[in-house]
Short mmCIF file of C-alpha atoms and ligand atoms in Angstrom, two decimals:
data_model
loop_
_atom_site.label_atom_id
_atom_site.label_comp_id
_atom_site.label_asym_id
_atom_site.label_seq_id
_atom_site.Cartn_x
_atom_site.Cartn_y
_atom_site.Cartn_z
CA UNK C 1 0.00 0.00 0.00
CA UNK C 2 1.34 3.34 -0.96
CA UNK C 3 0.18 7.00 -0.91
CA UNK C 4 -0.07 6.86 -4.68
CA UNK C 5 -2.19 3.87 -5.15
CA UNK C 6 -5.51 4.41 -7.15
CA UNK C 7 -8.54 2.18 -7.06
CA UNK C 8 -9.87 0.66 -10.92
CA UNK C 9 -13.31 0.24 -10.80
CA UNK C 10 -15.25 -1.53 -13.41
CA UNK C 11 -19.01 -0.27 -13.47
CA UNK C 12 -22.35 -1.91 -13.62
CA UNK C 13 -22.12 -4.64 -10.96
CA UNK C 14 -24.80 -5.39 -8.36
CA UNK C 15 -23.29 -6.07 -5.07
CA UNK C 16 -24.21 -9.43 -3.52
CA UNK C 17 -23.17 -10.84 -0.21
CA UNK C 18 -22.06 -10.17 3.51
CA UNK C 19 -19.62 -8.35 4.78
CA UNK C 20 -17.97 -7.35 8.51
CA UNK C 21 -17.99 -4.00 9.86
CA UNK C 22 -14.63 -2.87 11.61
CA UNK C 23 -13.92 -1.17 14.82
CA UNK C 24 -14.99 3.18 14.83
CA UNK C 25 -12.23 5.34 13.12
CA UNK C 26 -13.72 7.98 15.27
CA UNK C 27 -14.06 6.24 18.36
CA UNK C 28 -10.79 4.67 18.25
CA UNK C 29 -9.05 7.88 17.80
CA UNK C 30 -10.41 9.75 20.84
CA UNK C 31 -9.84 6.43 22.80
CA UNK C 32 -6.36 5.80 22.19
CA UNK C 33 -5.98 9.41 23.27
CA UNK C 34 -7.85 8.69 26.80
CA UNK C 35 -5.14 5.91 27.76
CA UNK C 36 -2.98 8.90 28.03
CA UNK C 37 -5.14 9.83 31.08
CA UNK C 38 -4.72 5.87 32.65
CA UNK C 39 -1.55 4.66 35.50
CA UNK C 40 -1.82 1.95 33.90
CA UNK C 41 -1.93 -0.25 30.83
CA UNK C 42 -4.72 -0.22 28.26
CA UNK C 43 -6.02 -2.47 25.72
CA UNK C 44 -7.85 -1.68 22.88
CA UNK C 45 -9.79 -4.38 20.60
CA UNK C 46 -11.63 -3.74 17.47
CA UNK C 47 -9.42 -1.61 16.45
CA UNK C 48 -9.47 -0.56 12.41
CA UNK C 49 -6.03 -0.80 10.57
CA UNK C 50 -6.37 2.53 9.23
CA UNK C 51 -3.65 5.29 8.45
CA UNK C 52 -5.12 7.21 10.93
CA UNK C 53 -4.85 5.17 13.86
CA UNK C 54 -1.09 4.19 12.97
CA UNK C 55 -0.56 8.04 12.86
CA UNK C 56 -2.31 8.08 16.59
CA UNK C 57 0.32 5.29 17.58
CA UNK C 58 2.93 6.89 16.02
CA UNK C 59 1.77 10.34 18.34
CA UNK C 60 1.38 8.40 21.26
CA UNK C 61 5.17 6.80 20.59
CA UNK C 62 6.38 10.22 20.26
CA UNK C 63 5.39 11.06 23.70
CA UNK C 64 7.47 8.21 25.27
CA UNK C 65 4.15 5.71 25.66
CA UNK C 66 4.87 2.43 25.22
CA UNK C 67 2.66 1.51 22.63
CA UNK C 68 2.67 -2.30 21.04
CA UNK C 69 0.08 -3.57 18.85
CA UNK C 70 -0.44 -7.28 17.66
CA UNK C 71 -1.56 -9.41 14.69
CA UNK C 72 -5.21 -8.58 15.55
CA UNK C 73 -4.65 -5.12 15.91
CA UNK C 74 -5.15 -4.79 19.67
CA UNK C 75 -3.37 -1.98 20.65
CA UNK C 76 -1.79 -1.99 24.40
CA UNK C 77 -1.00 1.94 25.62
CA UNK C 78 1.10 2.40 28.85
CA UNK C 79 1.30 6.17 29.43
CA UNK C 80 3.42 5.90 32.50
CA UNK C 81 6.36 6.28 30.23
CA UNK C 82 5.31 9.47 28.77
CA UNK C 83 7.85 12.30 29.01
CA UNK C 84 7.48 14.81 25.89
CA UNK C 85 3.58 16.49 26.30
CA UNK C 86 3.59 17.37 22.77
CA UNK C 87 2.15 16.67 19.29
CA UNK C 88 3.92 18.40 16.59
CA UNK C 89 3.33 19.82 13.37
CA UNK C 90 3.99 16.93 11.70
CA UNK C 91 1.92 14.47 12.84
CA UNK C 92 -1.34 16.93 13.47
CA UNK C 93 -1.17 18.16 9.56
CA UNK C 94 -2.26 15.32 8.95
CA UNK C 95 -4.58 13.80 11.17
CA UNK C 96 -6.27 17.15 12.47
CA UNK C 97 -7.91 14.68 15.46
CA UNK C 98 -4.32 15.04 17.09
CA UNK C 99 -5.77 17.88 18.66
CA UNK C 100 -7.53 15.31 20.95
CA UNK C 101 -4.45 14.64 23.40
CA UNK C 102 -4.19 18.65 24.35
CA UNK C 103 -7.04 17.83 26.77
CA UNK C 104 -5.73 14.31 28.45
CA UNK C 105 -1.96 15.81 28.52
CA UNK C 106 -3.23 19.28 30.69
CA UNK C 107 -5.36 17.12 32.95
CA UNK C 108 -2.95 14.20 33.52
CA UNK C 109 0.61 16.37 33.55
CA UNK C 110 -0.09 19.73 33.59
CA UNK C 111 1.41 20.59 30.29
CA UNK C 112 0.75 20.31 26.66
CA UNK C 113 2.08 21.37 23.74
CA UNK C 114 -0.24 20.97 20.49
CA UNK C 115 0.39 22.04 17.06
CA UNK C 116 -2.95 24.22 15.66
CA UNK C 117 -4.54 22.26 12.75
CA UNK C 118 -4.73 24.27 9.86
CA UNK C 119 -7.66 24.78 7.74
CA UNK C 120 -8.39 22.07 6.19
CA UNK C 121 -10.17 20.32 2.77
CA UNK C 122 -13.67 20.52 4.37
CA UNK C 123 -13.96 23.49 5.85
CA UNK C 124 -12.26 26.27 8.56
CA UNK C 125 -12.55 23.71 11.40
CA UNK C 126 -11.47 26.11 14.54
CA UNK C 127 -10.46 24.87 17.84
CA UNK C 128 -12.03 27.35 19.95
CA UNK C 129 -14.45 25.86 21.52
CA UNK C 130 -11.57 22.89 22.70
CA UNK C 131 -9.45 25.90 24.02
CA UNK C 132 -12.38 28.03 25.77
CA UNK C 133 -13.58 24.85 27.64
CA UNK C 134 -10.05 24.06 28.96
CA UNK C 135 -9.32 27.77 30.35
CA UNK C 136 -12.58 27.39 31.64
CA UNK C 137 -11.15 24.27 33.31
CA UNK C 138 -8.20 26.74 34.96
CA UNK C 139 -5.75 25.67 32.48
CA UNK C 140 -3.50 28.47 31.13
CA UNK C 141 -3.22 28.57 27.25
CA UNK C 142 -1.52 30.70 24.92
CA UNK C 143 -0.57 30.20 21.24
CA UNK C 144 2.79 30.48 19.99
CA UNK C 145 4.74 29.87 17.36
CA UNK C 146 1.55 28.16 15.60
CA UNK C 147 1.07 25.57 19.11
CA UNK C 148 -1.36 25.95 21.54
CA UNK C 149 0.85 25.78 24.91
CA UNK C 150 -1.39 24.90 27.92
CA UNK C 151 -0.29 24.56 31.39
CA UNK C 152 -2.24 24.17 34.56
CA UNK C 153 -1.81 22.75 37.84
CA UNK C 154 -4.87 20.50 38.91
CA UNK C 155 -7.74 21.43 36.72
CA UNK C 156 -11.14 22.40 38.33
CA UNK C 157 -14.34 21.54 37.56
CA UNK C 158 -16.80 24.08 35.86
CA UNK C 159 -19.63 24.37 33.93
CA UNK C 160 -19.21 24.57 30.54
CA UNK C 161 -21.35 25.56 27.88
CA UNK C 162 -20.47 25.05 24.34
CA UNK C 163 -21.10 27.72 21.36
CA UNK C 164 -21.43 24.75 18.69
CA UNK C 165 -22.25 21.12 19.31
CA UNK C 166 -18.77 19.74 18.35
CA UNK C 167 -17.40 15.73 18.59
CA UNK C 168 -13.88 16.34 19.35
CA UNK C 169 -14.64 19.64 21.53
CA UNK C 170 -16.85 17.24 23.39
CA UNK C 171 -14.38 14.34 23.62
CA UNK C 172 -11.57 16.73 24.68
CA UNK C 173 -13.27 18.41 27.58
CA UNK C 174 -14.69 15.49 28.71
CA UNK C 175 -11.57 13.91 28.94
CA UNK C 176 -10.24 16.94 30.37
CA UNK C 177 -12.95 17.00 33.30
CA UNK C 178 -12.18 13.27 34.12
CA UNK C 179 -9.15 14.12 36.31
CA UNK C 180 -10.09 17.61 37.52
CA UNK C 181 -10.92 18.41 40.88
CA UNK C 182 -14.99 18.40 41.26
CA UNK C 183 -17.89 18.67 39.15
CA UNK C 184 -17.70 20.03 35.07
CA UNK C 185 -21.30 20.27 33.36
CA UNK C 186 -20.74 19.73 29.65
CA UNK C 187 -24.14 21.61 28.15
CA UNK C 188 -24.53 21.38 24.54
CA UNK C 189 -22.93 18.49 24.40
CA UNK C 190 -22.11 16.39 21.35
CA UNK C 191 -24.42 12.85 21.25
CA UNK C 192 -22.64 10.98 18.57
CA UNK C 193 -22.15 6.94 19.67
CA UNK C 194 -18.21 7.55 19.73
CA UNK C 195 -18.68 10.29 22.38
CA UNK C 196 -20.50 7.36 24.09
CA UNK C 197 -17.91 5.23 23.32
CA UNK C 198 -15.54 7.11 24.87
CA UNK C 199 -17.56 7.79 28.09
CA UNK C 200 -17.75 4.24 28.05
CA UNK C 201 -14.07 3.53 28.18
CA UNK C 202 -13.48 6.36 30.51
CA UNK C 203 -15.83 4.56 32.88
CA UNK C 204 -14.16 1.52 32.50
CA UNK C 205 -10.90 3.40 34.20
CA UNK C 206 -12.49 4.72 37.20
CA UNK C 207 -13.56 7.82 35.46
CA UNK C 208 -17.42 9.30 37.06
CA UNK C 209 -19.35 10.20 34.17
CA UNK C 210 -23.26 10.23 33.65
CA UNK C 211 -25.60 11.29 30.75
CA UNK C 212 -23.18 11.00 27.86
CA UNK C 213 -25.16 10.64 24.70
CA UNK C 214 -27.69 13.40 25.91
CA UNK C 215 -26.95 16.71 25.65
CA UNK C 216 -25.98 17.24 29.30
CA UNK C 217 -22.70 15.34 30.40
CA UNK C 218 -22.42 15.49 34.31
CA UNK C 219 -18.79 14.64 35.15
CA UNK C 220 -16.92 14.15 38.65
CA UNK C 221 -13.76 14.43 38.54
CA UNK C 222 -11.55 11.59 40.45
CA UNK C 223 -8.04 11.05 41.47
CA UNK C 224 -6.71 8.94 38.85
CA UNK C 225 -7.95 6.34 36.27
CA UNK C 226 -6.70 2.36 36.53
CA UNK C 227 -6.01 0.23 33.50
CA UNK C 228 -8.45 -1.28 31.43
CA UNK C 229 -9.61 -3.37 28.37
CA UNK C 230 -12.21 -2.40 26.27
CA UNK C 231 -13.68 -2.84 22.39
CA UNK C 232 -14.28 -0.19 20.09
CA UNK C 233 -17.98 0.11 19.23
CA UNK C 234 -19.03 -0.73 15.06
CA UNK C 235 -18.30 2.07 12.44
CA UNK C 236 -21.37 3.36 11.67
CA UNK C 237 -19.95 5.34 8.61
CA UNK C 238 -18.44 2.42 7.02
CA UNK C 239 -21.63 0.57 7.83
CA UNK C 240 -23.31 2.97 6.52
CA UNK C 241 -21.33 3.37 2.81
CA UNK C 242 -21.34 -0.16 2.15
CA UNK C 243 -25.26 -0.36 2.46
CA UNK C 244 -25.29 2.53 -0.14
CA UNK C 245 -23.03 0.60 -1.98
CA UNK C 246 -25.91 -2.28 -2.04
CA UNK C 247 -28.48 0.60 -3.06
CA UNK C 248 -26.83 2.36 -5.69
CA UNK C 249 -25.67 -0.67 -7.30
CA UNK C 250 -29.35 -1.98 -7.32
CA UNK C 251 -27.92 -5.28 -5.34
CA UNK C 252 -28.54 -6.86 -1.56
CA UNK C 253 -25.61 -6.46 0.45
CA UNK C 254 -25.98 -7.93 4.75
CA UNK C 255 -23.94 -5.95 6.90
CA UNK C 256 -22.46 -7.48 10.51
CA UNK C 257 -20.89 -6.88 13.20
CA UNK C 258 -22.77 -3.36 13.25
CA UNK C 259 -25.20 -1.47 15.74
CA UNK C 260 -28.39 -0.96 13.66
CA UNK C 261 -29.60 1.27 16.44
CA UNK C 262 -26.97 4.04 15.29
CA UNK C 263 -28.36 3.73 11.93
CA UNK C 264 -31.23 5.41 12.00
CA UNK C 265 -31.33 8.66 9.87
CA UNK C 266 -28.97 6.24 7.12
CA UNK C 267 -31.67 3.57 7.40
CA UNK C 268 -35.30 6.57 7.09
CA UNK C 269 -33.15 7.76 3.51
CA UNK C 270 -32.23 4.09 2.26
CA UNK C 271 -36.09 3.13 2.97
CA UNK C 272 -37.04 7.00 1.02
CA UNK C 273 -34.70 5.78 -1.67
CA UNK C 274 -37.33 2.56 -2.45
CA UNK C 275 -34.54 0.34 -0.76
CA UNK C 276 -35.76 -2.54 1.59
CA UNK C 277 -34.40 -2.62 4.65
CA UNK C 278 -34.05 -5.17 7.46
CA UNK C 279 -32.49 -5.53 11.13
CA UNK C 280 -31.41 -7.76 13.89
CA UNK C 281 -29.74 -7.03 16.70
CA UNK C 282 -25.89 -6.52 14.95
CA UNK C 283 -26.26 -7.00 11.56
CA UNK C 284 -28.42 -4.54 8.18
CA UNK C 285 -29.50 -6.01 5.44
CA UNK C 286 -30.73 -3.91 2.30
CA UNK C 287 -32.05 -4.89 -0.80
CA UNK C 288 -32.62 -2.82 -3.90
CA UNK C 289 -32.70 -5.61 -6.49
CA UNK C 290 -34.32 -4.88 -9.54
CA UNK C 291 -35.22 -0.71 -8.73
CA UNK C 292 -34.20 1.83 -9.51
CA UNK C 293 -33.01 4.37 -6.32
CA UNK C 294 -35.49 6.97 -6.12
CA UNK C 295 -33.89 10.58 -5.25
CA UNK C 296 -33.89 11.63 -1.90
CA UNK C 297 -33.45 15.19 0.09
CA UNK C 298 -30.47 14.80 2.87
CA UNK C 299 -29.99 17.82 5.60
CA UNK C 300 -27.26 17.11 7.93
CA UNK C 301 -27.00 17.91 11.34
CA UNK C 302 -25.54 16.80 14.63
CA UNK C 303 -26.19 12.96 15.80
CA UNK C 304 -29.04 11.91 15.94
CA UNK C 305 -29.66 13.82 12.75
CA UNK C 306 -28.86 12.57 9.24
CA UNK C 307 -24.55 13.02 9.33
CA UNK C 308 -22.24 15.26 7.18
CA UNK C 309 -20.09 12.16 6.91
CA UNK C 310 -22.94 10.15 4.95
CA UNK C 311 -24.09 13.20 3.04
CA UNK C 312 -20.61 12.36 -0.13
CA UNK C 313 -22.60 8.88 -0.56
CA UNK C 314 -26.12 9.89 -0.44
CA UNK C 315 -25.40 12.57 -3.14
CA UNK C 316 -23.87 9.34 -5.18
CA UNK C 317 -27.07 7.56 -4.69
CA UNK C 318 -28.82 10.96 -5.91
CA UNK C 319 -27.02 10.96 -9.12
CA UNK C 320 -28.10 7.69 -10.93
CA UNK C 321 -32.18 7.92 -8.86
CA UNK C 322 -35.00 8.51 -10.47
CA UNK C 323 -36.11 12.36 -9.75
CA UNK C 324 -34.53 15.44 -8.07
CA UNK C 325 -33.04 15.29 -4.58
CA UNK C 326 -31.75 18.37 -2.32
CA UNK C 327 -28.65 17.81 -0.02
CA UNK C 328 -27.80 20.66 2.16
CA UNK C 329 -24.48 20.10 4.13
CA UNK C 330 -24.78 22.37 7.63
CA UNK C 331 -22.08 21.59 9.62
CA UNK C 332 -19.11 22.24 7.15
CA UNK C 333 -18.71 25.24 4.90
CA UNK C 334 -16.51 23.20 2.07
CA UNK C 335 -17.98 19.73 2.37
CA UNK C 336 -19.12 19.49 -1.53
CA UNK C 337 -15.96 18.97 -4.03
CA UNK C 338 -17.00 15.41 -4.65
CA UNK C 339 -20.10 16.96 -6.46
CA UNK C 340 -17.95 18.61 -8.99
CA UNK C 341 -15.91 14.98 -9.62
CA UNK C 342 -19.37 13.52 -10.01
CA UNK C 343 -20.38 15.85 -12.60
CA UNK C 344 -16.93 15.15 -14.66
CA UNK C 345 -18.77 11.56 -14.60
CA UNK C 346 -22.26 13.09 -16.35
CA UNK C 347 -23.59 13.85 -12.52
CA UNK C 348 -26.47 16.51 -13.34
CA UNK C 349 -25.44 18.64 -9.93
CA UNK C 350 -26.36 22.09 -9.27
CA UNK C 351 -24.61 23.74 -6.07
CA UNK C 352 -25.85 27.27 -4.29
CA UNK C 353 -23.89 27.84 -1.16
CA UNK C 354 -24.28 24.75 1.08
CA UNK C 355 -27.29 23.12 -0.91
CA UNK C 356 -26.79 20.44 -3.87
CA UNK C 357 -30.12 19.93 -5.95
CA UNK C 358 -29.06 16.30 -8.06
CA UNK C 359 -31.18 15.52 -11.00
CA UNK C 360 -30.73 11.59 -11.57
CA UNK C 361 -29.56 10.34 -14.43
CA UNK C 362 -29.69 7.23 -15.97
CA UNK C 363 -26.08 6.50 -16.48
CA UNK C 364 -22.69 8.11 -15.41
CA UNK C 365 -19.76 7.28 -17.11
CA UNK C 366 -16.53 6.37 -16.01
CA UNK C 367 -13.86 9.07 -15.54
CA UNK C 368 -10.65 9.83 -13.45
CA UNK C 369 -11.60 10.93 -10.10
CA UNK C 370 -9.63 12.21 -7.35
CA UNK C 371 -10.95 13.92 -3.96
CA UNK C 372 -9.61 16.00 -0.90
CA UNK C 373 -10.94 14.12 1.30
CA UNK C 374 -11.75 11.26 3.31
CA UNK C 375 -15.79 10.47 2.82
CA UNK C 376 -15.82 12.57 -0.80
CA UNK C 377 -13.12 9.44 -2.15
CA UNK C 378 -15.64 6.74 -0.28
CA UNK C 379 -18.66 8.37 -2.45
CA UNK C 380 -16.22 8.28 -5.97
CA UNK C 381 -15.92 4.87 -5.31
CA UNK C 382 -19.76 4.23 -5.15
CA UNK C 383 -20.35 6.68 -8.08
CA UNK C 384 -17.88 4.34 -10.05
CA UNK C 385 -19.53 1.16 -8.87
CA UNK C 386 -22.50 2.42 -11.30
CA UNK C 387 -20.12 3.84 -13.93
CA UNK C 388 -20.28 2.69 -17.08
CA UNK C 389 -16.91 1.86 -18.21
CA UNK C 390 -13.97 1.90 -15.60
CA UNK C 391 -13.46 4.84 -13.03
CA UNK C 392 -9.85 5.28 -11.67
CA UNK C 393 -10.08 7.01 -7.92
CA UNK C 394 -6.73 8.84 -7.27
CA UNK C 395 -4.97 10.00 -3.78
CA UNK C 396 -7.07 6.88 -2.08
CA UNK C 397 -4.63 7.41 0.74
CA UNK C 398 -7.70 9.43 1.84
CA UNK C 399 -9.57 6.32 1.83
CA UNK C 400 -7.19 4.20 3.86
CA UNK C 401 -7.35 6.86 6.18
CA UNK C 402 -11.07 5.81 6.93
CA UNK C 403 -11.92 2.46 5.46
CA UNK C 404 -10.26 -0.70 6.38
CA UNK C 405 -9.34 -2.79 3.34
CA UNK C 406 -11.96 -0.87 1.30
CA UNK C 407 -11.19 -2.81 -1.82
CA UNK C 408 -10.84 -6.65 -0.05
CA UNK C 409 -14.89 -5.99 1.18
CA UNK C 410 -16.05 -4.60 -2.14
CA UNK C 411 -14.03 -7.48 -4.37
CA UNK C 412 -16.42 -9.62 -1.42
CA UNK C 413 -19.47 -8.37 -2.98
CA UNK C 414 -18.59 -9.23 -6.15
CA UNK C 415 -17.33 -5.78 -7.66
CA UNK C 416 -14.48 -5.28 -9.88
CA UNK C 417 -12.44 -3.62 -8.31
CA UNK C 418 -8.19 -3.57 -8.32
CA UNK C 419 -5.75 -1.01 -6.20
CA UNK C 420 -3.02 -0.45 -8.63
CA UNK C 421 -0.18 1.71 -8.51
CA UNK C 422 -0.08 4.82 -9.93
N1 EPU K 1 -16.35 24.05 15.53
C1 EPU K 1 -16.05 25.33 15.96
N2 EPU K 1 -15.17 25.47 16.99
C2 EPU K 1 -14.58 24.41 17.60
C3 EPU K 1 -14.89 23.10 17.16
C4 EPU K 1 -15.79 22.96 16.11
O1 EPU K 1 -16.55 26.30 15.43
O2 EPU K 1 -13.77 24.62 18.53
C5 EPU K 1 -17.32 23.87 14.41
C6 EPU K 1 -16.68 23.21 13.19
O3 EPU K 1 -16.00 24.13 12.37
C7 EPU K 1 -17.88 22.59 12.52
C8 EPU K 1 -18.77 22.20 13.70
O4 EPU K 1 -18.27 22.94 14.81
O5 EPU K 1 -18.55 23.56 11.75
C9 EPU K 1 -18.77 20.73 14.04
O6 EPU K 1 -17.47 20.20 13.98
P1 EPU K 1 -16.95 19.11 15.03
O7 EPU K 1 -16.04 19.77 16.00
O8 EPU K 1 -18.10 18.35 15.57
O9 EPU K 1 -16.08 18.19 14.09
P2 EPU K 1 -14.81 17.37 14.56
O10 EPU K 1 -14.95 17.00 15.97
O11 EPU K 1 -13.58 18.12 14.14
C10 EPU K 1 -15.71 14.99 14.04
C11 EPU K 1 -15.30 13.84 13.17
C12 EPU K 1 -15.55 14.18 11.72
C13 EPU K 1 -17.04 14.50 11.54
C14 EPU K 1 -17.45 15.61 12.50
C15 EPU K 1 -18.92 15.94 12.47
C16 EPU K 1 -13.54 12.81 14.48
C17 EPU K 1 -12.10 12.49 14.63
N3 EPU K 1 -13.89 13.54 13.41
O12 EPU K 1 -14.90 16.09 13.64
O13 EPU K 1 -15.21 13.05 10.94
O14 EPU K 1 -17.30 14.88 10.22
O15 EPU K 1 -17.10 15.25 13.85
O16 EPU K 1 -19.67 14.83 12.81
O17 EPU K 1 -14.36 12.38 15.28
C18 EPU K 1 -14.48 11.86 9.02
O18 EPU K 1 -14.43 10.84 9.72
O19 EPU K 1 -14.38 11.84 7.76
C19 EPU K 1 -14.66 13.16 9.68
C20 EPU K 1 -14.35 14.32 9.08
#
């Protein structure tokens, strides 16, 4: 596997089969950032081999942690090694969810140095809310030198209410609070499953945390945090993309090893889109044989609203359905070049400000694609699975970023599909 790698697609095939959900790219991330906070060693199962988690290990390495991780991509992290409270430039260019060890390195040491992300392909993406919460916390931040320097003694608990509902913002403050001295309200709180996920894990150390997953998060602080083991919770966006996959393709594709229950919103749009749709307790099954999708309007919003990082495959589905569907993208302000890759492909897409209005068509054709981003590659891969003719998808480094062995699953279900190099 190499950063240049691009992914042949031949067209036309309906997917068939079953395949396994990994771990949460987004709940692995904020967890592996937690064990910083633990005296002692942590385990991690389920864990996706992605690019982003290696870059997370890599971090964690860089602090002194002793990190190992075996065959099956468990992932032990002992902290008590750590002696450098910083993540550089480097590493958070590019994985902006670096930013999530400023919060565990102020509680647990007193002292963290963070790079800033930059903007990035998607949109502005500030930190302020992450920084507001922790001064609010009685840490001591300034930014220099393009680093966001924090220092506190013990942190104290406070109540915090946040301007935006943000994942990360939640995840750091949260994780933050754990250690400080007393109670932190978190009001406006994110209620994503990898938030929960997190407060899970945090539990699982010691760590006194109720109503995570509601809006509230009521956190008392404690002394310190003890080892533990825990499994990452399903990846609902994977689970998610492949089940469009089995839509747009007009095919019947069975998800496992998933939590229907964090499906929802995916599930109302697949039904919308003429799709039928079953569930039992871990697995999705949807079936679009012989249909035609039918188009659908997509408005994204904070969990448990439809999310911005389903709304790329949705507006795949929207190209090839019968009719005119509306996607309007509300949580980031550059969230749409996929749309213009889509139209190089005979996508019928009109875009005004942060709304897409997608007249289906009845074929696409295949084209060179290439995308900025993680979820926009994911939905040039579905938009080729209906190609006619055979779509190259360049830069899929942004897709082993997010999607474990993206190509192994889909070759599963029967599509034609070959990573070559560039
Ligand atoms: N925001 C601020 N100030 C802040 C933080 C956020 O204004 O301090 C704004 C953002 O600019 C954005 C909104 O709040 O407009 C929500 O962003 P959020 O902070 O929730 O995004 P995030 O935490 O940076 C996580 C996921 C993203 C996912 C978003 C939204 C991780 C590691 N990343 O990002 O995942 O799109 O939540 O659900 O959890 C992906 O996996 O492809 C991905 C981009």
């Amino acid at each position: 596997m190499t950063d240049v790698d691009k992914l042949q697609i031949q067209g036309g095939v309906p997917l068939e089969g079953e395949v396994r959900i990994s771990g949460a790219k987004n709940a692995t991330l904020p967890i592996l950032a937690g064990a910083l906070l633990s005296d002692g060693p942590v385990v991690v199962g389920n864990v996706p081999h992605l690019k982003d988690v290696t870059t997370t290990v890599e971090l964690l390495g860089g602090m002194g942690a002793t990190v190992t991780v075996d065959e099956r991509m468990r992932i032990e992290v002992d902290a008590t090694t750590v002696r450098n409270y910083s993540a550089p430039y480097d590493l958070v260019k590019t994985m902006r969810a670096s930013i999530l060890v400023l919060g565990p390195l102020v509680a647990r040491y007193g002292r963290a140095d963070v790079s800033l992300p930059g903007g990035c392909a998607i949109g502005a993406r500030p930190v302020n809310i992450h920084v507001a919460g922790l001064q609010a916390l009685g840490a001591d931040i300034t930014i220099e030198g393009g680093y966001i320097r924090a220092r506190a003694a013990r942190l104290r608990g406070a109540r915090l209410v946040l301007e935006t509902v943000t994942v990360t913002g939640t995840e750091n403050l949260m994780m933050a609070a754990v250690l400080a001295k007393g109670e932190t309200v978190i009001e406006n709180a994110a209620r994503e499953p990898e938030v929960v996920d997190l407060a899970n894990f945090l539990i699982s150390m010691g760590a006194k945390i109720h109503g995570a997953g509601g809006d509230k998060i009521v956190i008392e602080g404690v002394e310190r945090l003890h080892g533990t083991t825990y499994e990452v919770l399903p990846d609902r966006i994977e689970s998610g993309t492949y089940l469009v996959a089995g839509a747009i393709t007009g095919g019947h594709v069975r998800i496992k090893n998933t939590r229907p229950d964090h499906l929802d919103a995916v599930l109302v749009k697949l039904q919308e889109a003429g799709a039928t749709v079953a569930t039992g307790d871990t697995w999705v099954e949807v079936d679009m044989r012989g249909r035609r999708p039918r188009a659908v309007d997509v408005r994204t919003a904070p969990y448990p609203a439809f999310p911005t990082d389903m709304q790329a495959q949705f507006a795949a589905l929207n190209t090839v359905a019968s009719g005119v569907g509306t996607i309007i993208e509300t949580i980031f302000e550059n969230r749409f070049m996929h749309m213009l890759e889509m139209r190089r492909m005979g996508a019928e897409i009109r875009l005004e400000g942060n709304t897409a209005i997608i007249h289906g068509v009845t074929r696409l054709t295949a084209a060179p694609v290439m995308a900025t981003d993680l979820r926009a590659s994911a939905s040039l891969v579905l938009a080729g699975l209906v190609a006619e003719g055979r779509t190259e998808v360049e830069r899929i480094y942004h897709i082993d970023r997010g999607y474990e062995a993206i190509e192994e699953k889909l070759l599963q279900l029967g599509a034609h599909i070959k990573r070559v190099p560039h």
